Coordinates of C-alpha atoms in Angstrom, one line a residue:
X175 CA 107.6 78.8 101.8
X176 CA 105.4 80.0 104.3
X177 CA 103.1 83.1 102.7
X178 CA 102.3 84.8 106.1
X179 CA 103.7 88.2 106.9
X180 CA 107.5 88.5 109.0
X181 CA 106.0 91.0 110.9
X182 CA 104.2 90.2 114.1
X183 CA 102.1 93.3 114.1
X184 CA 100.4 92.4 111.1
X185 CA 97.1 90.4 111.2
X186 CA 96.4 91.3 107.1
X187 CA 98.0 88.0 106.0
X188 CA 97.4 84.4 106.9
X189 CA 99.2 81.8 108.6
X190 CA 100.0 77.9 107.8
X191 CA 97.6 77.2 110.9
X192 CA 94.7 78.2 109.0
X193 CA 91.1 78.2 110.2
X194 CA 88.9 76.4 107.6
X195 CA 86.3 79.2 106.4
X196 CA 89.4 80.9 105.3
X197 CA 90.6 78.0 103.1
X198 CA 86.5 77.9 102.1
X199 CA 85.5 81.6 101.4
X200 CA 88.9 81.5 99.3
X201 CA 88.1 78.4 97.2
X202 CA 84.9 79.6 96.9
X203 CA 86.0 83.4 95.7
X204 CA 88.0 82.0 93.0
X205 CA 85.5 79.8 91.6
X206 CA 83.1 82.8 91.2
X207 CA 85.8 84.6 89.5
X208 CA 85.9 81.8 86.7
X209 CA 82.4 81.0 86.8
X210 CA 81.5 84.8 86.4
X211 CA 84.2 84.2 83.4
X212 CA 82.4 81.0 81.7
X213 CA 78.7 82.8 82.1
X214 CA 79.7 86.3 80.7
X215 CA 81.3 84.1 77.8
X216 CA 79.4 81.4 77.1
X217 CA 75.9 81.8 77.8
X218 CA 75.4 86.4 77.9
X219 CA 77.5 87.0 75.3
X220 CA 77.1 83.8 73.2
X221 CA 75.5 85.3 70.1
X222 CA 77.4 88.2 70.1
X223 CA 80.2 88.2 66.8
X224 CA 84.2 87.0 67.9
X225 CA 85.5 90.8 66.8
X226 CA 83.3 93.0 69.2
X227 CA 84.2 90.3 71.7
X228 CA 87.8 90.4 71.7
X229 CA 87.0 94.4 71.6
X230 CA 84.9 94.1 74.8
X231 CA 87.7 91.5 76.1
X232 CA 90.4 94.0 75.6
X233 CA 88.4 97.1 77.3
X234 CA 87.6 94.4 80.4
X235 CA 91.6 94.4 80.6
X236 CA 92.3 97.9 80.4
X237 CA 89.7 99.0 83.4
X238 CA 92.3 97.2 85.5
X239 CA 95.1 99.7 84.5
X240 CA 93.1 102.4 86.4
X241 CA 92.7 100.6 89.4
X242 CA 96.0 99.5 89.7
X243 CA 97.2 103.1 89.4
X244 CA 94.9 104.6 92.1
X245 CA 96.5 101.7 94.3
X246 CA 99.8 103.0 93.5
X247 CA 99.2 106.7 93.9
X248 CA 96.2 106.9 96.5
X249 CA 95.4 103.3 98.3
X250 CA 93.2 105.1 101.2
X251 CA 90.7 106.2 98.2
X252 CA 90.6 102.4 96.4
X253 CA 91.1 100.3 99.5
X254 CA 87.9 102.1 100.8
X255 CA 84.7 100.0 101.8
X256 CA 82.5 102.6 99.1
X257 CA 84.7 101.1 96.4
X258 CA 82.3 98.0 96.9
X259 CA 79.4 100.3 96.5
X260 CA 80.6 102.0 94.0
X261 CA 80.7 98.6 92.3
X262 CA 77.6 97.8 92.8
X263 CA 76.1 100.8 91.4
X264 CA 78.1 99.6 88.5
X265 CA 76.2 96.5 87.9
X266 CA 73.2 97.9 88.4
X267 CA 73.4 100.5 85.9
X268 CA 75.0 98.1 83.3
X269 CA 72.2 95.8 83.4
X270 CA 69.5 98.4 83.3
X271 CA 71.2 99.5 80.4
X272 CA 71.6 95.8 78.8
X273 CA 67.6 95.0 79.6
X274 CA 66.7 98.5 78.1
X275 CA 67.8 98.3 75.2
X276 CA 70.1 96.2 73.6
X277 CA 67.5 93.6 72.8
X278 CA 65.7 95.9 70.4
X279 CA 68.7 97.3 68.8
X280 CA 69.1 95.7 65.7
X281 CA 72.6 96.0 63.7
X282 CA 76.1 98.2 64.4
X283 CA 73.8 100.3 66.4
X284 CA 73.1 97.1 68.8
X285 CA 76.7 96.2 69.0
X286 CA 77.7 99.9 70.3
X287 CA 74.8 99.7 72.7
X288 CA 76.2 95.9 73.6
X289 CA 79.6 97.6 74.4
X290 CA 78.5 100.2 76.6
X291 CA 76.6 98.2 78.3
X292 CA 79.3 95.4 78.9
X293 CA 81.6 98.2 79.7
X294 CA 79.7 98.8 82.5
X295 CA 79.7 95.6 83.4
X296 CA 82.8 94.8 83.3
X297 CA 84.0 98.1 85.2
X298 CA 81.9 96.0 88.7
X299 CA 83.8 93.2 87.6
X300 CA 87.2 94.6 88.2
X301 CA 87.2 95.4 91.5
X302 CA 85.2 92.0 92.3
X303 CA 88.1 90.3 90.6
X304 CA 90.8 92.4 92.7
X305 CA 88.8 91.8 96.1
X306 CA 88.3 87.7 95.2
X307 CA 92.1 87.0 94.5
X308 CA 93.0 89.2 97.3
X309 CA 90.6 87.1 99.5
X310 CA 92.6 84.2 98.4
X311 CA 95.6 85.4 99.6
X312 CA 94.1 85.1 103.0
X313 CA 93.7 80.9 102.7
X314 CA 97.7 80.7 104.2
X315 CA 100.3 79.0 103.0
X316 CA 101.7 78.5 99.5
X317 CA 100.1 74.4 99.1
X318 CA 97.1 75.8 100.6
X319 CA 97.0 78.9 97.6
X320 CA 97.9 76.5 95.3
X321 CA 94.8 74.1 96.3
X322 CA 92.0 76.3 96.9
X323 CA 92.6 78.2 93.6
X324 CA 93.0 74.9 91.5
X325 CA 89.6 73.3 93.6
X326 CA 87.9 76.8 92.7
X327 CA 88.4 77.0 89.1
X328 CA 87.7 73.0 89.2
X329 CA 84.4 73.2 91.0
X330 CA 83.6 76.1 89.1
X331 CA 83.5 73.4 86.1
X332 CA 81.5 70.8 87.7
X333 CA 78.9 73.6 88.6
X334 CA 78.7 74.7 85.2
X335 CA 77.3 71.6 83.5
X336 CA 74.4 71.8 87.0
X337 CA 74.0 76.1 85.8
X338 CA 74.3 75.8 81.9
X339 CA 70.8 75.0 81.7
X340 CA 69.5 78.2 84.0
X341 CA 72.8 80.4 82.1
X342 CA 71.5 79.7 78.5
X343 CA 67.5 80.8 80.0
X344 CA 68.3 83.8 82.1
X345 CA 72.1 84.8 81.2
X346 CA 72.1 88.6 83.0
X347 CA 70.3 87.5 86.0
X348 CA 72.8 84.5 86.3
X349 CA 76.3 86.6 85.7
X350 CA 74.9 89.7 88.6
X351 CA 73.9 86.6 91.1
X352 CA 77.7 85.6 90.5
X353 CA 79.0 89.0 90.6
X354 CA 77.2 90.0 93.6
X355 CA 78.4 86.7 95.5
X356 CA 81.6 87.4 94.6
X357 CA 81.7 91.1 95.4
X358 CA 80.3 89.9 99.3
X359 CA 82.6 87.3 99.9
X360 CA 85.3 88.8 98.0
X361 CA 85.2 91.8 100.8
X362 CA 84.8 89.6 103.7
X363 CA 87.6 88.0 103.0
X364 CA 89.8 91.1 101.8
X365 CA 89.0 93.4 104.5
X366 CA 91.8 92.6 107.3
X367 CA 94.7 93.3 103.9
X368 CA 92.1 96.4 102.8
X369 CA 92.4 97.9 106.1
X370 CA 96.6 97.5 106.3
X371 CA 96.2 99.3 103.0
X372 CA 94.4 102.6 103.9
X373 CA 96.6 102.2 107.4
X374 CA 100.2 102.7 105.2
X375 CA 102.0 105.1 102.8
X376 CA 100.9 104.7 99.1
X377 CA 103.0 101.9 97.0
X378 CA 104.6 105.0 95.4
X379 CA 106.3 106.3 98.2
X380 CA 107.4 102.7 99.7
X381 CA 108.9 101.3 96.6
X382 CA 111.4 103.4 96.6
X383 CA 112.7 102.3 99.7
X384 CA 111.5 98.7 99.4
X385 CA 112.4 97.7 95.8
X386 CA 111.9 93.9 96.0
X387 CA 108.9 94.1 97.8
X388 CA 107.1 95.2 94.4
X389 CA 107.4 93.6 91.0
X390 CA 107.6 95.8 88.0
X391 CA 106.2 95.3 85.0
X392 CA 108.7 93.8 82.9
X393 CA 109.1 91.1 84.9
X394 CA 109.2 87.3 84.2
X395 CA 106.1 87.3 86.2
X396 CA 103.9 89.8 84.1
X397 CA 105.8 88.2 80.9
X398 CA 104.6 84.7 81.6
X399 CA 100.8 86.0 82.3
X400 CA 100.8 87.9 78.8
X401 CA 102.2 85.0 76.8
X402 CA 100.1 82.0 78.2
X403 CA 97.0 84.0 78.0
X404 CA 97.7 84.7 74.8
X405 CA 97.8 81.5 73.7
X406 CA 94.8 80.9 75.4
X407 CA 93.0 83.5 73.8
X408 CA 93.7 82.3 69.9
X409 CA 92.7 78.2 71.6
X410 CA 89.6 80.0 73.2
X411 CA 88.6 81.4 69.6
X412 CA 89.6 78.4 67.7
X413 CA 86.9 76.3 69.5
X414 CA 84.4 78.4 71.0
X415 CA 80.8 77.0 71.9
X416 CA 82.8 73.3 71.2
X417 CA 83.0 72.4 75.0
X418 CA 80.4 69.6 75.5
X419 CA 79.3 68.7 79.1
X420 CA 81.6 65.8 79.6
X421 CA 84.6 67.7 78.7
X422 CA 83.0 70.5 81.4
X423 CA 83.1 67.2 83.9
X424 CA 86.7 66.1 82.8
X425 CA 87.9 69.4 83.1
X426 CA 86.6 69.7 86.7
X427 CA 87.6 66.9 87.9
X428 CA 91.2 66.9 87.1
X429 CA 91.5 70.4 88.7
X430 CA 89.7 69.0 91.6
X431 CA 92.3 66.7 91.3
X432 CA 94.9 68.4 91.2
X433 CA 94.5 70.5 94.5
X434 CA 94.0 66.8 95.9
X435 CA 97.5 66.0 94.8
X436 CA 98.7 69.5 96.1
X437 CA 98.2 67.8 99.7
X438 CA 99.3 64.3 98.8
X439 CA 103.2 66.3 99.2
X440 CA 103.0 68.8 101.5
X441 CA 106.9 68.8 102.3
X442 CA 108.3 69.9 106.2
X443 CA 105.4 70.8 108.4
X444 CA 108.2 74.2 108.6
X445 CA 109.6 75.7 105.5
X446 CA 113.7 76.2 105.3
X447 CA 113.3 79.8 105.2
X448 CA 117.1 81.4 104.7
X449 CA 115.6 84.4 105.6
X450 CA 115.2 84.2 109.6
X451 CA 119.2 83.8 109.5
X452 CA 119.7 86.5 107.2
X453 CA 120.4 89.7 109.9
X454 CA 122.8 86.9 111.6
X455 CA 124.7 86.5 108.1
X456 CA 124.8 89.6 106.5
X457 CA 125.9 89.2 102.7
X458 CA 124.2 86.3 102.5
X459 CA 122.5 85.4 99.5
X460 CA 119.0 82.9 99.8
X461 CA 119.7 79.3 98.4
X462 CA 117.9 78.5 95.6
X463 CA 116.0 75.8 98.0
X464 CA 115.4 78.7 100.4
X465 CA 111.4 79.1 101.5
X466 CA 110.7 75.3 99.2
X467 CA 108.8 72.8 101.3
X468 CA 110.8 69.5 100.9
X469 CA 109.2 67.5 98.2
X470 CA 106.3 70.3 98.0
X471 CA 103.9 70.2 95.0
X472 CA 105.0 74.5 94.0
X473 CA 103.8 77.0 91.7
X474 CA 107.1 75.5 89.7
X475 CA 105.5 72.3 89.7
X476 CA 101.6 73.6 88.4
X477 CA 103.9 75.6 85.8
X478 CA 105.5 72.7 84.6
X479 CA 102.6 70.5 84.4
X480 CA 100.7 73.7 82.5
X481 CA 103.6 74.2 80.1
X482 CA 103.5 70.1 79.1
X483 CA 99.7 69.8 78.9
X484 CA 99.3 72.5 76.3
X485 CA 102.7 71.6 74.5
X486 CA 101.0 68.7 74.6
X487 CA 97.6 69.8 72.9
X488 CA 99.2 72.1 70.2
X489 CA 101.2 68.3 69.2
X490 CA 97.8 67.4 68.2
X491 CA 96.0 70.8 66.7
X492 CA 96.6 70.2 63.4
X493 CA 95.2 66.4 63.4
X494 CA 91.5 66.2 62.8
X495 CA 88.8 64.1 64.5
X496 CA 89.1 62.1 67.5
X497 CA 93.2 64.2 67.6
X498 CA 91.8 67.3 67.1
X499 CA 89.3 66.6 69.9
X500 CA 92.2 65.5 72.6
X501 CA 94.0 68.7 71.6
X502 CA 90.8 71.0 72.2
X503 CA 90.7 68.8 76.1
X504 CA 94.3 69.0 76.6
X505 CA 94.8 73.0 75.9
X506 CA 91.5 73.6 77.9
X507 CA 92.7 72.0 80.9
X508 CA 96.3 73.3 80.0
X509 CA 94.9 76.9 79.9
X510 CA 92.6 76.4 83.0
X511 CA 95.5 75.1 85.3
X512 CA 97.2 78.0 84.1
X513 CA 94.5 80.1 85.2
X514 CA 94.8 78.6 88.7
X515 CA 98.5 79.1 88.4
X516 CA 97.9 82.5 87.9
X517 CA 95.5 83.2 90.6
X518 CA 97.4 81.6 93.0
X519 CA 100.6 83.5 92.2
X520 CA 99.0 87.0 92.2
X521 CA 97.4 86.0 95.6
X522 CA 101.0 84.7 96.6
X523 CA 102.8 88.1 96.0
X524 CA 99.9 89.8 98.4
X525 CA 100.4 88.0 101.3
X526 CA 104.0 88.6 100.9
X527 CA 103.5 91.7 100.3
X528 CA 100.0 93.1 101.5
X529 CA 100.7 96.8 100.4
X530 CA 100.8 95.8 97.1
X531 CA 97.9 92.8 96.7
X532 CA 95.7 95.5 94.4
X533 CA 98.8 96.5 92.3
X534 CA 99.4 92.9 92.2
X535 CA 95.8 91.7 91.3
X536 CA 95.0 94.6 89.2
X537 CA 98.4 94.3 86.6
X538 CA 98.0 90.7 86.0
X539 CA 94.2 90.6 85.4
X540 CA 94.9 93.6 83.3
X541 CA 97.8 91.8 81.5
X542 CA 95.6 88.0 81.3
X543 CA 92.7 90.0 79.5
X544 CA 94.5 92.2 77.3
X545 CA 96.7 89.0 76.6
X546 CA 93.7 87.2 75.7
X547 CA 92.1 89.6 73.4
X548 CA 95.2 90.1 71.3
X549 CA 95.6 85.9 71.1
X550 CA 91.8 86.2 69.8
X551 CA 92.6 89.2 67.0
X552 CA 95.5 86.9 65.9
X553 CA 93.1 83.8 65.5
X554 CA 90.8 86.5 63.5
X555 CA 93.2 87.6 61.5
X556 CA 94.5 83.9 60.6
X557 CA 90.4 82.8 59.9
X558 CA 90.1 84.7 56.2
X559 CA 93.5 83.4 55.2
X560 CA 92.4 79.7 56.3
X561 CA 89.4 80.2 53.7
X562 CA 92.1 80.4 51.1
X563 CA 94.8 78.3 52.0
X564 CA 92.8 76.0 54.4
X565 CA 94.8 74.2 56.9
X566 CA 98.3 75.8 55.7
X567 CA 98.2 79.2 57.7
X568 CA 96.5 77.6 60.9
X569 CA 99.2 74.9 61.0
X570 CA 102.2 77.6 60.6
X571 CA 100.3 79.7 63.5
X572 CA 100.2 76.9 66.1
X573 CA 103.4 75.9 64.9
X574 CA 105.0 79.1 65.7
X575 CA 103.1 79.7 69.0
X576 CA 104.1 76.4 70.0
X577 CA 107.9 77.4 69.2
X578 CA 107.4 80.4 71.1
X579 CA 106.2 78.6 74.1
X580 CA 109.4 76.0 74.2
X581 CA 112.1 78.8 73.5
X582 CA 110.4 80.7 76.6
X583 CA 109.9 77.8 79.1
X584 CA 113.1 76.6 78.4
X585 CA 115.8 78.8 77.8
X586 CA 113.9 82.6 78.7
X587 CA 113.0 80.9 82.1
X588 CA 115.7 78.2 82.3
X589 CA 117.2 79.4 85.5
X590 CA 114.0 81.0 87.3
X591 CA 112.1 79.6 89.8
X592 CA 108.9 81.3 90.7
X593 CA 109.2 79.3 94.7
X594 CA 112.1 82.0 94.6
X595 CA 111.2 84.5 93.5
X596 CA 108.6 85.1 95.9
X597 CA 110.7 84.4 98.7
X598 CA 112.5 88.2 97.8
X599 CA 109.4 90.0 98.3
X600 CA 109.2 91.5 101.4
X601 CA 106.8 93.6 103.6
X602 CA 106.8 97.2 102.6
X603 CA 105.6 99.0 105.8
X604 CA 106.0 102.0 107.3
X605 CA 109.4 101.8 109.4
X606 CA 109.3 101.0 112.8
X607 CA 112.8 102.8 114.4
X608 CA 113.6 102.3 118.0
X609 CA 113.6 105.2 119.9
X610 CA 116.5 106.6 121.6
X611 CA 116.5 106.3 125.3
X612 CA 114.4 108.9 127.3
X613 CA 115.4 110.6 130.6
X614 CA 112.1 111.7 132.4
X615 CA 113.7 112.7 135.3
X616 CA 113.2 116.2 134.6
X617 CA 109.6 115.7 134.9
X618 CA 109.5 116.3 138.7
X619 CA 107.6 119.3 139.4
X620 CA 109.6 119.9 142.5
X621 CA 113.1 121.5 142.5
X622 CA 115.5 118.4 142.7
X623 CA 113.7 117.6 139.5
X624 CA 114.5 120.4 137.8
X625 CA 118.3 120.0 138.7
X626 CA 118.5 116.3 137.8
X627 CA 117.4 117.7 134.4
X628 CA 120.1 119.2 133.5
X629 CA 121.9 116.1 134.9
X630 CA 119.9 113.7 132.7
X631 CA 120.4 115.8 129.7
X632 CA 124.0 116.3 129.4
X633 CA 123.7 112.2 130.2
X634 CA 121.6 111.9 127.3
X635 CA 123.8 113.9 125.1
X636 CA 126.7 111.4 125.7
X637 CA 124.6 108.5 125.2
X638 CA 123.2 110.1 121.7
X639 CA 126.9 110.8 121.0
X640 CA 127.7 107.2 121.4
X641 CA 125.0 105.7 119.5
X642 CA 126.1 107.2 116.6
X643 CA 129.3 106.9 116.8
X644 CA 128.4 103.2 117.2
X645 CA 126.0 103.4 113.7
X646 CA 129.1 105.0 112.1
X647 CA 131.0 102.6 112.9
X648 CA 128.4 99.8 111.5
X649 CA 128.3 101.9 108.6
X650 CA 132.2 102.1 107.9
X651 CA 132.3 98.2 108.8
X652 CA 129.6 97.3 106.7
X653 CA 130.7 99.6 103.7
X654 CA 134.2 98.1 104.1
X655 CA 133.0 94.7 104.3
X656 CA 130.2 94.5 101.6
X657 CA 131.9 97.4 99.1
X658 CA 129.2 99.8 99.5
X659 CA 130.3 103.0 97.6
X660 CA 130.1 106.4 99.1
X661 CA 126.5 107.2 98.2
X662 CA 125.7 103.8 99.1
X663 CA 126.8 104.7 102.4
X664 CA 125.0 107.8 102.5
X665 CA 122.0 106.3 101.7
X666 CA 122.6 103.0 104.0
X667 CA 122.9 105.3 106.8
X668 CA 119.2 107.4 106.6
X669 CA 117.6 104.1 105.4
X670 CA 118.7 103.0 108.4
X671 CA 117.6 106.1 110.4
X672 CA 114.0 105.2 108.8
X673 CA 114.3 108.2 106.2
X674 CA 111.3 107.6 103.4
X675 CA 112.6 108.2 99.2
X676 CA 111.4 111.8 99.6
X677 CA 113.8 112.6 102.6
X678 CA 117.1 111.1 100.5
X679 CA 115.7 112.6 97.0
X680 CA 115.8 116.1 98.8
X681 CA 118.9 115.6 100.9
X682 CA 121.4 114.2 98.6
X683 CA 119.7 116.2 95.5
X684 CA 119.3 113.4 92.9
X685 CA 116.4 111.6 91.3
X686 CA 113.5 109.2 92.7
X687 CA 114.9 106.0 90.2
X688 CA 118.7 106.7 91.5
X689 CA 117.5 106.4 94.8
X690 CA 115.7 103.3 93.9
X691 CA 118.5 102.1 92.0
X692 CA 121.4 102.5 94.8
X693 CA 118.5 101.2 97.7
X694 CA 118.7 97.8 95.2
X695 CA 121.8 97.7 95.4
X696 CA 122.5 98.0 99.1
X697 CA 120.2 95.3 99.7
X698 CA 121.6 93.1 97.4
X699 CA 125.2 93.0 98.8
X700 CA 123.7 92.6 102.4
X701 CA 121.4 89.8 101.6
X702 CA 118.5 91.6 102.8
X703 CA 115.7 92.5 100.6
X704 CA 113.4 94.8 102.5
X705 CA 114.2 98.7 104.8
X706 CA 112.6 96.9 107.9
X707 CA 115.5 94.3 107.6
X708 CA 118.0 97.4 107.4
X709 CA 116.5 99.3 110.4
X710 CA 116.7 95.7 112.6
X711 CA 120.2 94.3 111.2
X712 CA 121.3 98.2 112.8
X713 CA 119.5 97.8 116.1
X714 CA 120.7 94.3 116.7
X715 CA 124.6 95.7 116.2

């Protein structure tokens, strides 16, 4: 599946013939995302107790929510180039706040100034976050993705064990230097999909009219995120400040790896796209191969090998020693390739869909943090039990996660494919409608001019009259043929026309989710998933 944009206008997204700083600043964005992740977490905030942790961790989640929101409502305000400054000011007042004080604030009284500092911190995170995945959705096609986010988080690895040393002497100064280099290349390489952004309507007003171009929240998607992370989150507790150096080197290198191995199988040099044919063969569904490289190492693929590896290391939690170790190794990398998976995905659904990248970015960060911190208040809840029954009530927990994780991979998801289910979202753009043909001739100053007017207009009257007589005959054909109700047809026809939600909410008098509801529809019996693919299937007739 190629990731690029299937309109030509459009320079926001990138293309399979990719230049290589693209590919670069993109690997390099996500491994400042998890690097940022490893230094906030194990070298600023190593001494500080596992509850106000997974408070801070949950609060980190939630300053997404805002974000995406403004991206929804008012993109021109978020997408703006201040929002970087803004994020800087951030930073800078968080960590005058952490050097001020927190250091000489012993007690409860340390921990509140600890959260207001980190809160601060954490708020110039977010959009740093937002602008890095984005930036990866600019490295091109879905192998590439799928190799520069599992070579970031890798390298980010191998860097640690180099940084540890500096992290543990001078924690602050080494998460800002991360921050700051993420927020700078972050923005370079968001700034084309930024600008497309402020250039259309808000998400709000296009998802109305372009249903399967943005993914709601209860989705497999977003479902997948929350679970995994929380898992991760309860593993993360269970064996924090336990990773060693070599398991930091082991880790690396099998991500590193693994982006190797993403380019060992890069399938057709052209994906089978069903979608180019789909205006030609109306009703049409997309096979379930449709958008797959032949042989192509997919999201599916890092899924499944995710889903196995931790499987895998919860087989092995409740052993102790040189077991218990292997477990701890396999759910790390498990959780990490995860985190890869997810990146990659999120950055996936941009470039399909650039209008949405920060709704997309935003929800699942939000969703991966929040997910994390309630997998860490589970693993605190389950310590005070372990004191009394030891080694009963951890062994039931894992056991049950574990359960949880089969009955979802394999029956929840069963039939879904995520190679798929990116290949239905579509652009959401402002409509482009062809205009109707003009007759200038009336635009002679002299007086033959002015009487060929009238000639041209009465002309133009009968050629208006025949295009849509033509379009209502489409319409009848196409209501006929595909059983599109009467509303349907209502609503086919000023799609068509390149009417926005607001326009049919008013006309037809009913609510913004019917609207939405019957647009699904429509689409779903032509085969067509987007109201760009309306407006052409109607021109080319």
């Amino acid at each position: 599946m190629s990731v690029k944009s299937t309109t030509a206008e459009s320079g926001a997204t990138g293309t399979a013939n990719v230049k290589l700083p693209h590919a670069a600043v993109a690997t390099a964005c996500v491994g400042l995302i998890s690097l940022s992740t490893m230094l906030r977490n194990d070298s600023l905030l190593l001494s500080i107790p596992n509850q106000p942790l997974t408070i801070s961790i949950f609060i980190s989640g939630l300053l997404f929510i805002p974000l995406a929101f403004l991206a929804q409502r008012r993109p021109r305000f978020i997408a703006h180039p201040a929002a970087s400054l803004v994020s800087v000011a951030l930073l800078a007042l968080g960590t005058a706040l952490w050097l001020s004080g927190l250091p000489q604030t012993p007690g409860d009284a340390g921990v509140a100034w600890y959260l207001t500092a980190d809160l601060l911190l954490n708020a110039a995170r977010t959009w740093a976050t937002v602008v890095g995945i984005i930036a990866l959705s600019q490295a091109g096609d879905e192998r590439l993705l799928i190799g520069c986010a599992c070579a970031g988080v890798g390298l980010s690895y191998l860097a640690m064990i180099a940084l540890r040393p500096i992290a543990l002497a001078a924690p602050l100064a080494s998460l800002v230097i991360c921050q700051l280099m993420l927020l700078a290349l972050g923005t370079l390489g968001a700034r084309s999909t930024l600008q497309e952004i402020r250039e259309q309507p808000s998400a709000h007003a296009l998802e109305v009219t372009n249903p399967f171009s943005f993914v709601p929240l209860i989705s497999h998607m977003y479902g997948c995120i929350f679970l995994f992370e929380s898992t991760f989150g309860f593993v993360t507790s269970l064996q924090r400040g336990q990773l060693l150096p070599v398991h930091y080197a082991l880790i690396g290198v099998l991500l590193v790896g693994l982006a190797g191995v993403t380019r060992l199988f890069p399938g057709d040099d052209e994906p089978r796209d069903g979608r180019a044919e789909a205006h030609e063969h109306v009703g049409t569904t997309l096979p379930a191969e449709a958008g797959k490289y032949s042989r192509a190492f997919t999201e599916d693929t890092l899924f499944a090998w995710c889903s196995l590896t931790v499987l895998a290391g919860f087989l092995f939690l409740p052993a102790g020693n040189a077991a218990g170790d292997l477990s701890f190794c396999l759910l790390t990398i498990g959780s990490q390739s995860f985190y890869a998976f997810m990146l990659s995905v999120l950055a996936c659904m941009g470039a399909r869909n650039p209008s949405g990248a920060i709704i997309f970015a935003a929800t699942g960060s939000a969703l991966s943090s929040c997910g994390s911190a309630i997998g860490a208040s589970v693993h605190g809840f389950v310590t005070p039990i372990e004191r009394i029954a030891p080694g009963e009530a951890m062994e039931l927990v894992t056991a049950t996660i574990a359960l949880v994780i089969i009955v979802y991979v394999f029956v929840a998801l069963r039939n879904f494919s995520f190679t798929r289910f990116f290949q239905e979202i579509a652009p959401a753009r402002r409509p482009r409608v062809a205009e109707h043909p003009v007759h200038a001739a009336g635009s002679d100053d002299d007086g033959a001019g002015a009487g060929a007017s009238a000639g041209a207009s009465d002309e133009g009257d009968v050629s208006d009259e025949a295009e849509a007589s033509d379009e209502v005959s489409l319409i009848t054909m196409l209501a006929r043929d595909y059983d599109l109700t009467a509303r349907e047809q209502e609503i086919a026809t000023m799609l068509a026309r390149g009417r926005n939600g607001t326009y049919i909410q008013e006309r037809l008098v009913i609510s913004r989710n019917t609207v939405k509801t019957h647009t699904r529809h429509i689409y779903a019996k032509l085969g067509i998933h987007s109201q760009q693919e309306l407006i052409d299937l109607f021109e080319g007739r």
